[in-house]
mmCIF file of C-alpha atoms in Angstrom:
data_model
loop_
_atom_site.group_PDB
_atom_site.id
_atom_site.type_symbol
_atom_site.label_atom_id
_atom_site.label_comp_id
_atom_site.label_asym_id
_atom_site.label_seq_id
_atom_site.Cartn_x
_atom_site.Cartn_y
_atom_site.Cartn_z
ATOM 1 C CA MET A 1 -99.907 201.116 177.604
ATOM 2 C CA THR A 2 -102.747 200.019 175.254
ATOM 3 C CA TYR A 3 -103.172 201.381 171.755
ATOM 4 C CA LYS A 4 -106.266 203.269 172.774
ATOM 5 C CA ASN A 5 -104.310 205.026 175.577
ATOM 6 C CA TYR A 6 -101.572 205.897 172.989
ATOM 7 C CA LYS A 7 -104.171 207.497 170.889
ATOM 8 C CA LEU A 8 -105.485 209.656 173.767
ATOM 9 C CA VAL A 9 -101.931 210.776 174.712
ATOM 10 C CA ASN A 10 -101.265 211.838 171.197
ATOM 11 C CA ILE A 11 -104.494 213.805 170.945
ATOM 12 C CA PHE A 12 -103.701 215.527 174.205
ATOM 13 C CA MET A 13 -100.118 216.378 172.968
ATOM 14 C CA LEU A 14 -101.595 217.767 169.772
ATOM 15 C CA ILE A 15 -103.935 220.060 171.627
ATOM 16 C CA TYR A 16 -101.203 221.211 173.995
ATOM 17 C CA PHE A 17 -98.710 222.125 171.378
ATOM 18 C CA PHE A 18 -101.083 223.895 169.087
ATOM 19 C CA PHE A 19 -103.253 225.554 171.643
ATOM 20 C CA GLY A 20 -101.478 225.525 174.924
ATOM 21 C CA VAL A 21 -97.938 226.542 173.895
ATOM 22 C CA GLU A 22 -98.568 230.066 175.347
ATOM 23 C CA SER A 23 -101.859 231.566 176.430
ATOM 24 C CA PHE A 24 -102.860 235.020 174.998
ATOM 25 C CA THR A 25 -101.567 237.886 176.949
ATOM 26 C CA PRO A 26 -102.182 241.362 175.578
ATOM 27 C CA VAL A 27 -99.271 243.706 175.235
ATOM 28 C CA GLY A 28 -99.335 247.234 176.836
ATOM 29 C CA ARG A 29 -101.066 249.865 175.073
ATOM 30 C CA ILE A 30 -102.738 253.289 175.337
ATOM 31 C CA ALA A 31 -105.598 255.025 173.533
ATOM 32 C CA HIS A 32 -107.746 251.754 173.432
ATOM 33 C CA SER A 33 -111.466 251.463 174.242
ATOM 34 C CA SER A 34 -113.154 249.266 176.745
ATOM 35 C CA VAL A 35 -116.690 248.419 178.007
ATOM 36 C CA LEU A 36 -118.234 245.851 180.291
ATOM 37 C CA ALA A 37 -120.843 243.556 178.571
ATOM 38 C CA GLU A 38 -122.291 240.389 179.904
ATOM 39 C CA ASN A 39 -119.697 240.004 182.689
ATOM 40 C CA LYS A 40 -116.911 240.432 180.149
ATOM 41 C CA LEU A 41 -114.612 243.471 179.958
ATOM 42 C CA TYR A 42 -114.010 243.953 176.179
ATOM 43 C CA PHE A 43 -111.065 245.837 174.788
ATOM 44 C CA PHE A 44 -110.760 247.261 171.271
ATOM 45 C CA GLY A 45 -107.759 248.593 169.421
ATOM 46 C CA GLY A 46 -105.288 251.056 170.943
ATOM 47 C CA VAL A 47 -101.693 252.117 170.298
ATOM 48 C CA ILE A 48 -99.225 249.327 170.938
ATOM 49 C CA ASP A 49 -95.997 251.090 170.125
ATOM 50 C CA ASP A 50 -94.844 254.562 169.360
ATOM 51 C CA LYS A 51 -97.158 255.107 166.344
ATOM 52 C CA ALA A 52 -99.189 252.042 165.272
ATOM 53 C CA CYS A 53 -102.818 251.457 166.088
ATOM 54 C CA SER A 54 -104.262 247.979 166.492
ATOM 55 C CA ASN A 55 -107.425 246.215 165.367
ATOM 56 C CA GLU A 56 -107.351 243.774 168.251
ATOM 57 C CA VAL A 57 -110.414 242.682 170.106
ATOM 58 C CA PHE A 58 -110.142 240.667 173.454
ATOM 59 C CA TYR A 59 -111.945 240.382 176.593
ATOM 60 C CA LEU A 60 -111.495 239.631 180.295
ATOM 61 C CA ASP A 61 -114.015 237.265 181.846
ATOM 62 C CA VAL A 62 -114.882 238.787 185.212
ATOM 63 C CA SER A 63 -117.894 236.581 186.010
ATOM 64 C CA GLN A 64 -115.635 234.391 188.326
ATOM 65 C CA PRO A 65 -112.760 235.209 190.596
ATOM 66 C CA PHE A 66 -109.340 234.708 189.088
ATOM 67 C CA VAL A 67 -105.647 235.064 189.910
ATOM 68 C CA THR A 68 -104.465 238.581 188.968
ATOM 69 C CA GLU A 69 -101.105 237.350 187.754
ATOM 70 C CA THR A 70 -102.752 235.149 185.158
ATOM 71 C CA PRO A 71 -105.960 236.824 184.025
ATOM 72 C CA PRO A 72 -108.381 234.773 181.934
ATOM 73 C CA TRP A 73 -107.809 236.678 178.637
ATOM 74 C CA THR A 74 -109.553 235.566 175.377
ATOM 75 C CA ASP A 75 -108.430 236.883 172.123
ATOM 76 C CA LEU A 76 -111.055 237.333 169.315
ATOM 77 C CA THR A 77 -108.786 239.143 166.795
ATOM 78 C CA LEU A 78 -108.310 236.315 164.361
ATOM 79 C CA ASN A 79 -111.920 235.870 163.429
ATOM 80 C CA SER A 80 -113.477 239.152 164.863
ATOM 81 C CA GLY A 81 -110.941 241.884 164.821
ATOM 82 C CA ILE A 82 -111.965 245.415 164.002
ATOM 83 C CA PRO A 83 -112.213 245.933 160.146
ATOM 84 C CA LEU A 84 -109.580 248.662 160.512
ATOM 85 C CA LYS A 85 -106.967 249.709 163.010
ATOM 86 C CA SER A 86 -108.521 251.916 165.693
ATOM 87 C CA CYS A 87 -107.312 254.116 168.468
ATOM 88 C CA TRP A 88 -108.542 257.152 170.531
ATOM 89 C CA GLY A 89 -112.129 256.209 169.923
ATOM 90 C CA THR A 90 -114.883 255.292 172.343
ATOM 91 C CA VAL A 91 -117.323 252.452 172.888
ATOM 92 C CA SER A 92 -120.611 251.872 174.565
ATOM 93 C CA SER A 93 -122.748 248.729 174.948
ATOM 94 C CA ASN A 94 -126.552 248.375 174.332
ATOM 95 C CA GLU A 95 -127.440 245.614 176.825
ATOM 96 C CA VAL A 96 -130.794 244.969 175.136
ATOM 97 C CA GLN A 97 -129.482 244.641 171.634
ATOM 98 C CA LYS A 98 -126.303 242.733 172.787
ATOM 99 C CA THR A 99 -124.355 245.186 170.565
ATOM 100 C CA ILE A 100 -121.259 247.346 171.275
ATOM 101 C CA TYR A 101 -120.912 250.524 169.356
ATOM 102 C CA LEU A 102 -117.523 251.937 168.468
ATOM 103 C CA PHE A 103 -117.556 255.689 167.665
ATOM 104 C CA GLY A 104 -114.945 258.055 166.167
ATOM 105 C CA GLY A 105 -111.172 257.863 166.891
ATOM 106 C CA SER A 106 -108.356 257.438 164.507
ATOM 107 C CA THR A 107 -108.804 254.724 161.896
ATOM 108 C CA TYR A 108 -106.098 253.215 159.622
ATOM 109 C CA ASN A 109 -105.969 250.660 156.861
ATOM 110 C CA LEU A 110 -105.269 247.158 158.117
ATOM 111 C CA MET A 111 -102.340 246.711 155.614
ATOM 112 C CA LYS A 112 -100.854 250.244 155.698
ATOM 113 C CA ASP A 113 -100.552 252.852 158.366
ATOM 114 C CA GLU A 114 -102.729 255.296 156.264
ATOM 115 C CA ASP A 115 -105.873 257.148 157.228
ATOM 116 C CA SER A 116 -108.901 254.997 156.196
ATOM 117 C CA PHE A 117 -112.239 256.584 157.068
ATOM 118 C CA ILE A 118 -115.509 254.874 156.153
ATOM 119 C CA SER A 119 -117.895 255.627 158.977
ATOM 120 C CA ASN A 120 -117.987 257.215 162.366
ATOM 121 C CA VAL A 121 -120.009 254.386 163.772
ATOM 122 C CA TYR A 122 -119.257 250.542 163.724
ATOM 123 C CA SER A 123 -121.283 247.911 165.621
ATOM 124 C CA PHE A 124 -120.106 244.665 167.134
ATOM 125 C CA ASN A 125 -122.608 241.893 167.806
ATOM 126 C CA LEU A 126 -121.933 239.946 170.884
ATOM 127 C CA TYR A 127 -123.869 236.886 169.697
ATOM 128 C CA SER A 128 -122.095 236.425 166.346
ATOM 129 C CA SER A 129 -118.860 238.351 167.253
ATOM 130 C CA SER A 130 -119.283 240.133 163.809
ATOM 131 C CA TRP A 131 -118.817 243.767 162.803
ATOM 132 C CA ASN A 132 -121.201 245.893 160.808
ATOM 133 C CA ILE A 133 -121.410 249.511 159.643
ATOM 134 C CA PRO A 134 -124.964 250.657 160.606
ATOM 135 C CA ASN A 135 -126.947 253.016 158.509
ATOM 136 C CA VAL A 136 -127.253 256.026 160.779
ATOM 137 C CA ILE A 137 -129.858 258.739 159.978
ATOM 138 C CA GLY A 138 -128.834 262.333 160.463
ATOM 139 C CA ILE A 139 -126.015 264.766 159.641
ATOM 140 C CA ALA A 140 -122.765 263.076 160.329
ATOM 141 C CA PRO A 141 -120.705 264.942 162.896
ATOM 142 C CA GLU A 142 -117.081 265.885 162.173
ATOM 143 C CA ARG A 143 -114.427 263.193 162.849
ATOM 144 C CA ARG A 144 -112.927 263.474 166.331
ATOM 145 C CA ARG A 145 -110.815 261.539 168.735
ATOM 146 C CA ALA A 146 -109.847 261.566 172.506
ATOM 147 C CA ILE A 147 -113.416 261.212 173.486
ATOM 148 C CA LYS A 148 -115.492 259.334 176.028
ATOM 149 C CA SER A 149 -119.034 258.068 175.746
ATOM 150 C CA VAL A 150 -121.841 256.877 178.036
ATOM 151 C CA ILE A 151 -125.103 255.154 177.178
ATOM 152 C CA ASP A 152 -128.486 255.388 179.077
ATOM 153 C CA ASN A 153 -131.209 252.852 179.498
ATOM 154 C CA ALA A 154 -133.014 254.146 176.489
ATOM 155 C CA GLY A 155 -130.065 253.382 174.272
ATOM 156 C CA ASN A 156 -128.887 256.918 173.788
ATOM 157 C CA MET A 157 -125.119 257.188 173.526
ATOM 158 C CA TYR A 158 -123.631 260.577 174.444
ATOM 159 C CA ILE A 159 -120.308 261.833 173.100
ATOM 160 C CA PHE A 160 -118.963 265.214 174.163
ATOM 161 C CA GLY A 161 -116.283 267.380 172.549
ATOM 162 C CA GLY A 162 -113.108 265.778 171.428
ATOM 163 C CA ARG A 163 -110.498 267.032 168.888
ATOM 164 C CA THR A 164 -109.705 266.758 165.338
ATOM 165 C CA CYS A 165 -106.232 267.163 163.601
ATOM 166 C CA THR A 166 -104.487 266.585 160.354
ATOM 167 C CA CYS A 167 -104.255 262.808 161.203
ATOM 168 C CA LEU A 168 -108.050 262.721 160.795
ATOM 169 C CA GLY A 169 -107.980 264.638 157.465
ATOM 170 C CA ALA A 170 -108.491 268.020 158.913
ATOM 171 C CA GLU A 171 -106.565 271.072 157.736
ATOM 172 C CA THR A 172 -105.688 272.223 161.167
ATOM 173 C CA THR A 173 -106.197 271.042 164.904
ATOM 174 C CA LYS A 174 -109.661 271.884 166.123
ATOM 175 C CA LEU A 175 -111.473 271.180 169.459
ATOM 176 C CA PHE A 176 -115.257 270.796 170.123
ATOM 177 C CA ASN A 177 -117.731 271.334 172.832
ATOM 178 C CA ASP A 178 -120.824 270.063 171.180
ATOM 179 C CA MET A 179 -122.843 266.992 172.413
ATOM 180 C CA ILE A 180 -123.452 264.180 170.010
ATOM 181 C CA THR A 181 -126.305 261.857 170.684
ATOM 182 C CA LEU A 182 -126.460 258.607 168.887
ATOM 183 C CA ASN A 183 -129.759 256.784 169.257
ATOM 184 C CA THR A 184 -128.694 253.094 168.976
ATOM 185 C CA VAL A 185 -132.351 251.974 168.882
ATOM 186 C CA GLU A 186 -133.444 254.097 165.904
ATOM 187 C CA LEU A 187 -129.912 254.449 164.554
ATOM 188 C CA SER A 188 -130.169 258.334 164.376
ATOM 189 C CA VAL A 189 -127.625 260.953 165.292
ATOM 190 C CA SER A 190 -128.128 264.614 166.520
ATOM 191 C CA ILE A 191 -125.782 267.334 167.494
ATOM 192 C CA ASN A 192 -126.650 269.890 170.298
ATOM 193 C CA THR A 193 -124.493 272.823 171.465
ATOM 194 C CA PRO A 194 -126.531 274.177 174.468
ATOM 195 C CA VAL A 195 -125.842 277.408 176.310
ATOM 196 C CA ASN A 196 -123.445 277.303 179.331
ATOM 197 C CA ALA A 197 -121.606 274.375 177.761
ATOM 198 C CA PRO A 198 -118.062 273.801 179.022
ATOM 199 C CA SER A 199 -115.037 275.026 177.062
ATOM 200 C CA LYS A 200 -113.840 272.887 174.010
ATOM 201 C CA ARG A 201 -111.979 270.026 175.468
ATOM 202 C CA HIS A 202 -110.817 266.324 175.127
ATOM 203 C CA SER A 203 -109.309 263.524 177.017
ATOM 204 C CA TYR A 204 -111.693 263.918 179.974
ATOM 205 C CA THR A 205 -113.725 261.381 181.836
ATOM 206 C CA ALA A 206 -117.503 260.878 181.438
ATOM 207 C CA THR A 207 -119.602 259.114 184.030
ATOM 208 C CA LEU A 208 -123.381 258.554 183.887
ATOM 209 C CA LEU A 209 -124.926 259.057 187.394
ATOM 210 C CA SER A 210 -128.083 257.282 188.548
ATOM 211 C CA ASN A 211 -130.160 260.529 188.270
ATOM 212 C CA GLY A 212 -129.407 260.861 184.575
ATOM 213 C CA PHE A 213 -126.645 263.342 184.826
ATOM 214 C CA ILE A 214 -123.260 262.905 183.151
ATOM 215 C CA ALA A 215 -120.253 264.117 185.098
ATOM 216 C CA TYR A 216 -117.342 265.458 183.165
ATOM 217 C CA ILE A 217 -113.951 265.642 184.947
ATOM 218 C CA GLY A 218 -110.476 266.891 183.880
ATOM 219 C CA GLY A 219 -109.015 266.876 180.423
ATOM 220 C CA LEU A 220 -107.408 269.376 178.160
ATOM 221 C CA GLU A 221 -109.069 272.428 176.714
ATOM 222 C CA PHE A 222 -108.416 274.851 173.969
ATOM 223 C CA VAL A 223 -105.983 274.239 171.117
ATOM 224 C CA GLU A 224 -103.005 274.734 173.387
ATOM 225 C CA SER A 225 -104.083 271.878 175.400
ATOM 226 C CA ARG A 226 -104.349 273.662 178.693
ATOM 227 C CA GLU A 227 -105.276 271.503 181.736
ATOM 228 C CA VAL A 228 -108.820 271.731 182.914
ATOM 229 C CA ASP A 229 -109.296 272.590 186.671
ATOM 230 C CA ILE A 230 -110.241 269.109 188.106
ATOM 231 C CA LYS A 231 -112.227 270.708 190.834
ATOM 232 C CA GLN A 232 -114.635 272.081 188.278
ATOM 233 C CA VAL A 233 -117.219 269.250 187.595
ATOM 234 C CA TYR A 234 -119.596 269.854 184.639
ATOM 235 C CA LEU A 235 -122.942 268.084 184.710
ATOM 236 C CA TYR A 236 -124.981 267.374 181.646
ATOM 237 C CA ASP A 237 -128.717 266.718 182.163
ATOM 238 C CA THR A 238 -129.757 264.070 179.625
ATOM 239 C CA LYS A 239 -133.486 264.908 180.295
ATOM 240 C CA SER A 240 -133.415 268.752 179.854
ATOM 241 C CA LEU A 241 -130.314 268.785 177.698
ATOM 242 C CA THR A 242 -128.789 271.569 179.820
ATOM 243 C CA TRP A 243 -125.413 272.059 181.567
ATOM 244 C CA SER A 244 -124.542 273.097 185.123
ATOM 245 C CA LEU A 245 -121.259 273.542 186.961
ATOM 246 C CA LYS A 246 -120.379 272.269 190.415
ATOM 247 C CA VAL A 247 -117.057 273.280 192.087
ATOM 248 C CA CYS A 248 -115.552 270.693 194.566
ATOM 249 C CA VAL A 249 -114.416 271.884 197.872
ATOM 250 C CA THR A 250 -111.762 269.688 199.450
ATOM 251 C CA SER A 251 -108.726 269.996 201.781
ATOM 252 C CA SER A 252 -106.804 267.559 199.620
ATOM 253 C CA THR A 253 -104.701 268.597 196.788
ATOM 254 C CA ILE A 254 -105.606 266.743 193.596
ATOM 255 C CA ASP A 255 -103.490 267.492 190.503
ATOM 256 C CA ASN A 256 -105.132 268.349 187.189
ATOM 257 C CA ARG A 257 -104.860 265.521 184.657
ATOM 258 C CA SER A 258 -105.980 264.091 181.358
ATOM 259 C CA GLY A 259 -106.292 260.614 180.012
ATOM 260 C CA HIS A 260 -107.476 259.334 183.360
ATOM 261 C CA ALA A 261 -110.358 257.038 184.116
ATOM 262 C CA ALA A 262 -113.422 257.245 186.424
ATOM 263 C CA ILE A 263 -116.203 254.822 187.475
ATOM 264 C CA LEU A 264 -119.366 255.027 189.492
ATOM 265 C CA THR A 265 -119.325 252.873 192.612
ATOM 266 C CA PRO A 266 -122.372 250.871 193.754
ATOM 267 C CA GLU A 267 -122.910 253.319 196.578
ATOM 268 C CA GLY A 268 -123.337 256.077 193.904
ATOM 269 C CA ASN A 269 -119.932 257.742 194.552
ATOM 270 C CA GLU A 270 -117.848 258.578 191.537
ATOM 271 C CA THR A 271 -114.221 257.400 191.838
ATOM 272 C CA THR A 272 -111.644 259.011 189.699
ATOM 273 C CA ASN A 273 -108.598 257.021 188.887
ATOM 274 C CA LYS A 274 -105.449 258.876 190.268
ATOM 275 C CA SER A 275 -103.523 257.927 187.076
ATOM 276 C CA GLY A 276 -103.559 259.991 184.012
ATOM 277 C CA THR A 277 -100.968 262.261 182.256
ATOM 278 C CA LYS A 278 -99.683 265.727 182.018
ATOM 279 C CA PRO A 279 -98.889 267.205 178.588
ATOM 280 C CA THR A 280 -95.670 265.597 177.260
ATOM 281 C CA ASN A 281 -93.782 265.177 174.055
ATOM 282 C CA GLU A 282 -92.156 261.920 175.137
ATOM 283 C CA PRO A 283 -92.693 259.075 172.782
ATOM 284 C CA ILE A 284 -94.436 256.006 173.855
ATOM 285 C CA ASN A 285 -92.140 253.055 174.356
ATOM 286 C CA LYS A 286 -94.119 250.477 176.315
ATOM 287 C CA PHE A 287 -94.087 247.749 173.629
ATOM 288 C CA ASN A 288 -91.166 245.454 173.806
ATOM 289 C CA LYS A 289 -90.946 244.230 170.096
ATOM 290 C CA ARG A 290 -88.012 241.892 170.744
ATOM 291 C CA GLN A 291 -89.841 240.130 173.583
ATOM 292 C CA PHE A 292 -92.952 239.855 171.482
ATOM 293 C CA THR A 293 -91.111 238.519 168.545
ATOM 294 C CA MET A 294 -89.267 235.893 170.748
ATOM 295 C CA LYS A 295 -92.657 234.665 171.972
ATOM 296 C CA ILE A 296 -93.806 234.188 168.476
ATOM 297 C CA ILE A 297 -90.562 232.252 167.631
ATOM 298 C CA ILE A 298 -90.676 230.141 170.510
ATOM 299 C CA ALA A 299 -94.337 229.235 169.977
ATOM 300 C CA THR A 300 -93.743 228.457 166.334
ATOM 301 C CA VAL A 301 -90.710 226.185 167.107
ATOM 302 C CA SER A 302 -92.430 224.511 169.935
ATOM 303 C CA GLY A 303 -95.411 223.795 167.694
ATOM 304 C CA THR A 304 -93.237 222.480 164.839
ATOM 305 C CA LEU A 305 -91.181 220.194 167.187
ATOM 306 C CA GLY A 306 -94.455 218.962 168.797
ATOM 307 C CA THR A 307 -95.932 218.233 165.504
ATOM 308 C CA VAL A 308 -92.805 216.159 164.385
ATOM 309 C CA ILE A 309 -92.990 214.185 167.680
ATOM 310 C CA ILE A 310 -96.675 213.459 167.344
ATOM 311 C CA VAL A 311 -96.418 212.327 163.706
ATOM 312 C CA ALA A 312 -93.349 210.013 164.562
ATOM 313 C CA SER A 313 -95.273 208.643 167.542
ATOM 314 C CA ILE A 314 -98.267 207.930 165.416
ATOM 315 C CA ILE A 315 -96.211 206.186 162.714
ATOM 316 C CA PHE A 316 -94.360 204.095 165.258
ATOM 317 C CA ILE A 317 -97.566 202.990 166.967
ATOM 318 C CA TYR A 318 -99.149 202.176 163.524
ATOM 319 C CA ARG A 319 -96.271 200.096 162.520
ATOM 320 C CA ARG A 320 -96.175 198.276 165.813
ATOM 321 C CA LYS A 321 -99.974 197.602 165.630
ATOM 322 C CA ARG A 322 -99.680 196.444 162.098
ATOM 323 C CA LYS A 323 -96.801 194.042 162.921
ATOM 324 C CA SER A 324 -98.748 192.639 165.801
ATOM 325 C CA ASN A 325 -101.836 191.925 163.482
ATOM 326 C CA ASP A 326 -99.523 190.266 161.005
ATOM 327 C CA ARG A 327 -98.196 187.920 163.594
ATOM 328 C CA ARG A 328 -101.648 187.159 164.857
ATOM 329 C CA ASN A 329 -102.848 186.315 161.329
ATOM 330 C CA SER A 330 -99.742 183.992 160.664
ATOM 331 C CA TYR A 331 -100.883 181.323 163.332
ATOM 332 C CA VAL A 332 -103.418 179.145 161.227
ATOM 333 C CA SER A 333 -104.546 175.878 162.718
ATOM 334 C CA PRO A 334 -103.623 172.846 160.437
ATOM 335 C CA GLU A 335 -106.151 170.370 159.091
ATOM 336 C CA PRO A 336 -106.663 167.234 161.016
ATOM 337 C CA VAL A 337 -104.615 164.185 159.863
ATOM 338 C CA GLU A 338 -105.223 160.350 159.869
ATOM 339 C CA SER A 339 -103.292 158.373 162.477
ATOM 340 C CA GLY A 340 -102.042 154.853 162.110
ATOM 341 C CA SER A 341 -105.032 153.528 163.921
ATOM 342 C CA GLY A 342 -107.547 155.211 161.815
ATOM 343 C CA ASP A 343 -108.413 157.896 164.291
ATOM 344 C CA LYS A 344 -108.244 161.569 163.425
ATOM 345 C CA VAL A 345 -105.795 163.514 165.420
ATOM 346 C CA VAL A 346 -106.414 167.183 165.916
ATOM 347 C CA SER A 347 -103.039 168.917 166.332
ATOM 348 C CA GLU A 348 -102.328 171.274 168.949
ATOM 349 C CA GLU A 349 -103.578 174.765 168.023
ATOM 350 C CA ARG A 350 -100.918 177.361 168.467
ATOM 351 C CA ASN A 351 -102.286 180.711 169.617
ATOM 352 C CA PRO A 352 -100.294 183.972 169.368
ATOM 353 C CA PRO A 353 -98.077 184.813 172.313
ATOM 354 C CA GLY A 354 -100.049 186.324 175.224
ATOM 355 C CA GLU A 355 -103.025 184.014 174.702
ATOM 356 C CA ALA A 356 -103.788 180.576 176.321
ATOM 357 C CA TYR A 357 -102.672 177.294 174.570
ATOM 358 C CA GLN A 358 -105.411 174.856 173.720
ATOM 359 C CA ILE A 359 -104.188 171.189 173.942
ATOM 360 C CA GLY A 360 -105.160 168.734 171.071
ATOM 361 C CA HIS A 361 -107.497 165.821 171.660
ATOM 362 C CA TYR A 362 -108.579 162.690 169.823
ATOM 363 C CA GLN A 363 -111.862 162.186 168.019
ATOM 364 C CA ASN A 364 -113.334 158.655 167.354
#
């Protein structure tokens, strides 16, 4: 193998050990926020164990087919993590501005698990992958969590209801049934509580329909967190700013639920995820700390060993190359000498091993 090939192999090993030891795989979580932007499904924050929120930012590239067992995750946390730990908030994407807006939720200091509130709104620029706190005009709404938002083509972001609690700095638990409209173009906010609004609730689904209506399904209502009848679908008209109620008639039995998800299919039919939860006091225990710690240890040890191997290989190749150069330089052709007949004899020139020998000759 030539010296050049040795260099290429070492470069490959360096890249492998430092960047290919283990690809990023997000740990399980709840209370995170997600949104589709530029064929990438972005994820923000969430609760990754029984109490701690996260500032993680990562995305799943859905522009190309992929194997579901090994999704193409990309982690942005190191350079573009949320400025604080975030969970139970909501996000929407302004496609024109190429900006994702994070609203509300629980926010904690990065170094300590302490409430750290600065703003209701944070913006994430997709071009620069940087965060900013926009200067929003209007009366700031009360802090809230367990909310869902949608955004229309005009850049208006709608956030309905939600709940506050002592973890958000409130004196008592409180629910809302107002409609917050964040204009992401003018950076202004307004709060509206129209007549016929649904009961105060949270943990519902919000889906923007093609006709400009927002459909709200399920969730928990009142302070005692009573389940909302899932057959009652409230519609909010974003043009007239009014509410209406539709009751679904079906022969199927669908359980009430909260914390579920819903999307609008290309055919215009809303699909509600069958997952979700019922009220429970059971702790969250989805995050395997031991497994996560072992992965970090394995990656660190592998990276260290890889570095040692690479450095040793480079030193070995350097010394071998230097020795070869020294041997090459030691073969110096002698000066011509006078023969007994008066002719000059050019001695045989010895070349380093591996090269052709040149036989001496006579000159008159």
